XYZ file of C-alpha atoms in Angstrom:
106
model
C 0.000 0.000 0.000
C 2.877 2.368 0.720
C 4.030 1.861 -2.896
C 0.645 2.814 -4.353
C -1.050 -0.594 -4.236
C -4.474 -1.285 -2.794
C -5.820 -3.886 -0.420
C -9.463 -4.896 -0.711
C -11.071 -6.291 2.436
C -14.681 -7.305 2.936
C -15.527 -6.323 6.539
C -18.231 -9.009 6.746
C -15.482 -11.567 6.168
C -17.426 -13.997 3.975
C -20.220 -14.323 1.465
C -23.500 -12.783 2.613
C -26.572 -14.997 3.031
C -29.322 -14.452 0.448
C -31.541 -12.685 2.998
C -29.780 -10.679 5.676
C -26.280 -9.588 6.532
C -23.299 -10.922 8.414
C -21.774 -9.283 11.452
C -18.925 -6.904 10.586
C -15.523 -8.086 11.798
C -12.854 -5.793 13.263
C -10.002 -7.265 11.178
C -10.429 -4.792 8.321
C -10.319 -1.894 10.781
C -7.269 -3.282 12.561
C -5.373 -3.621 9.267
C -6.273 -0.065 8.216
C -5.267 1.352 11.602
C -1.961 -0.558 11.670
C -1.136 0.602 8.134
C -2.264 4.168 8.802
C -4.208 3.954 5.553
C -7.489 5.778 5.013
C -10.457 3.534 4.242
C -12.354 3.922 0.971
C -15.756 2.252 1.573
C -17.579 0.873 -1.425
C -20.990 -0.742 -1.812
C -21.317 -3.571 -4.326
C -24.911 -4.134 -5.415
C -26.798 -5.192 -8.513
C -29.205 -7.934 -9.413
C -29.563 -11.244 -7.564
C -26.397 -13.268 -8.022
C -27.639 -16.800 -7.420
C -24.746 -19.072 -6.592
C -22.609 -16.382 -4.983
C -24.453 -16.214 -1.643
C -23.472 -17.909 1.592
C -24.672 -21.503 1.734
C -25.036 -21.793 -2.050
C -22.866 -24.010 -4.179
C -20.250 -22.076 -6.131
C -21.224 -24.250 -9.109
C -24.797 -22.875 -9.185
C -25.359 -20.013 -11.589
C -28.283 -17.936 -12.760
C -29.109 -19.350 -16.195
C -31.810 -16.790 -17.029
C -29.924 -13.512 -16.832
C -26.458 -11.998 -16.578
C -25.028 -10.900 -13.292
C -25.108 -7.109 -13.068
C -22.868 -5.292 -10.594
C -23.322 -1.733 -9.338
C -20.382 -0.152 -7.506
C -20.982 2.894 -5.323
C -17.965 4.815 -4.017
C -18.769 6.155 -0.554
C -17.143 8.910 1.544
C -13.572 8.105 2.564
C -12.812 7.535 6.242
C -9.737 9.390 7.515
C -7.567 7.541 10.035
C -6.766 10.811 11.849
C -10.257 10.558 13.376
C -9.061 7.626 15.515
C -5.675 8.963 16.671
C -5.247 9.033 20.424
C -7.690 6.159 20.962
C -6.657 2.756 22.228
C -6.288 0.108 19.531
C -9.412 -1.729 20.737
C -11.649 1.360 20.845
C -10.315 2.680 17.520
C -11.007 -0.663 15.798
C -14.546 -0.778 17.185
C -15.333 2.806 16.163
C -13.852 2.370 12.689
C -15.818 -0.863 12.208
C -19.021 0.904 13.309
C -18.282 3.807 10.943
C -17.698 1.420 8.018
C -20.993 -0.358 8.745
C -22.926 2.913 9.007
C -21.528 4.278 5.752
C -21.949 1.064 3.750
C -25.448 0.344 5.054
C -26.536 3.929 4.240
C -26.776 2.821 0.597
C -29.680 0.494 1.370
């Protein structure tokens, strides 16, 4: 990342079930805080992607239509907001901020 690369992390940690959401994990926040890298939240939406949800076989596909993806770039989260906080509190607050921003799309 310090050489201009990017790291993509899904804060839910796994594929989402067809109906509902997974709990956000603090690992993404801990990595961002340790790296001192701002977080660029993004929402990935689109049509129903049968076969890509949690509990579905990766070999199942939607035979009736193409998968359509919609990417929404959301406001960036600055790491300076969490300076001076303990690692545990900073990770929790950053995780909560990521959830709030990403879920604002729905």
